[in-house]
Amino acid sequence: MMPTATSEPARQTKPQTTAALHELLRRIEGEYREMPALSVTAPQAQRLWGLDSMTCGFVLMTLIQRGVLKRTASGTFVRR
């Protein structure tokens, strides 16, 4: 019974987490569109958007994979 009780809340929260990540991706992409010269390092992005390092890394890498951002040789993330 314990695994079932633990599994249920995880399934209920996963869509909310996914929705929150999608919203975060849209918001950050929108900020890069509004400020095309925006250039931040990962630690700066964490502070700017109030993210933990894992979430920030996920968001930045996802936006790179989508062709929205690129990482420069100096380690900053800029609009592609």
Coordinates of C-alpha atoms in Angstrom, one line a residue:
M1 CA 0.0 0.0 0.0
M2 CA 2.8 2.5 0.7
P3 CA 4.2 2.5 -2.9
T4 CA 0.7 3.2 -4.2
A5 CA 0.1 6.1 -1.8
T6 CA 3.5 7.5 -2.8
S7 CA 2.9 6.9 -6.5
E8 CA -0.4 8.8 -6.5
P9 CA 0.8 12.2 -5.4
A10 CA 3.8 11.9 -7.8
R11 CA 1.4 11.4 -10.7
Q12 CA -0.8 14.2 -9.6
T13 CA 2.1 16.7 -9.3
K14 CA 3.9 15.7 -12.5
P15 CA 1.6 17.6 -14.9
Q16 CA 1.8 20.7 -12.7
T17 CA 5.6 20.5 -12.7
T18 CA 5.6 20.0 -16.5
A19 CA 3.2 22.9 -17.0
A20 CA 5.4 25.1 -14.8
L21 CA 8.5 24.2 -16.8
H22 CA 6.7 24.9 -20.1
E23 CA 5.6 28.3 -18.7
L24 CA 9.2 29.0 -17.5
L25 CA 10.5 28.1 -21.0
R26 CA 8.0 30.4 -22.6
R27 CA 8.8 33.2 -20.2
I28 CA 12.6 33.0 -20.6
E29 CA 12.3 32.7 -24.4
G30 CA 10.0 35.8 -24.4
E31 CA 12.6 37.7 -22.4
Y32 CA 15.3 36.9 -24.9
R33 CA 12.9 38.1 -27.7
E34 CA 12.2 41.3 -25.9
M35 CA 15.9 41.9 -25.1
P36 CA 17.8 40.5 -28.1
A37 CA 21.2 41.6 -26.6
L38 CA 20.6 39.7 -23.4
S39 CA 23.7 37.7 -22.6
V40 CA 24.0 35.8 -19.3
T41 CA 26.1 33.1 -17.7
A42 CA 24.3 30.2 -16.0
P43 CA 24.9 31.6 -12.5
Q44 CA 23.6 35.0 -13.7
A45 CA 20.5 33.3 -15.2
Q46 CA 19.9 31.5 -11.9
R47 CA 19.9 34.8 -10.1
L48 CA 17.9 36.6 -12.7
W49 CA 15.1 34.1 -12.9
G50 CA 15.3 32.8 -9.3
L51 CA 16.1 29.2 -10.4
D52 CA 18.1 26.4 -8.8
S53 CA 21.1 25.2 -10.8
M54 CA 19.4 22.0 -12.1
T55 CA 16.3 23.8 -13.4
C56 CA 18.4 26.6 -14.9
G57 CA 20.6 24.1 -16.7
F58 CA 17.6 22.2 -18.0
V59 CA 15.9 25.4 -19.3
L60 CA 19.1 26.7 -20.9
M61 CA 19.9 23.4 -22.6
T62 CA 16.3 23.0 -23.8
L63 CA 16.3 26.4 -25.3
I64 CA 19.6 25.6 -27.1
Q65 CA 18.1 22.3 -28.4
R66 CA 15.1 24.3 -29.7
G67 CA 17.4 26.7 -31.5
V68 CA 16.4 29.7 -29.4
L69 CA 19.7 30.2 -27.6
K70 CA 23.4 29.4 -28.2
R71 CA 26.3 29.3 -25.8
T72 CA 29.2 31.5 -26.6
A73 CA 32.9 30.5 -26.2
S74 CA 33.0 32.7 -23.1
G75 CA 30.1 30.6 -21.6
T76 CA 27.3 33.1 -21.9
F77 CA 23.9 32.3 -23.3
V78 CA 22.6 34.5 -26.1
R79 CA 19.8 34.6 -28.5
R80 CA 20.5 32.6 -31.7

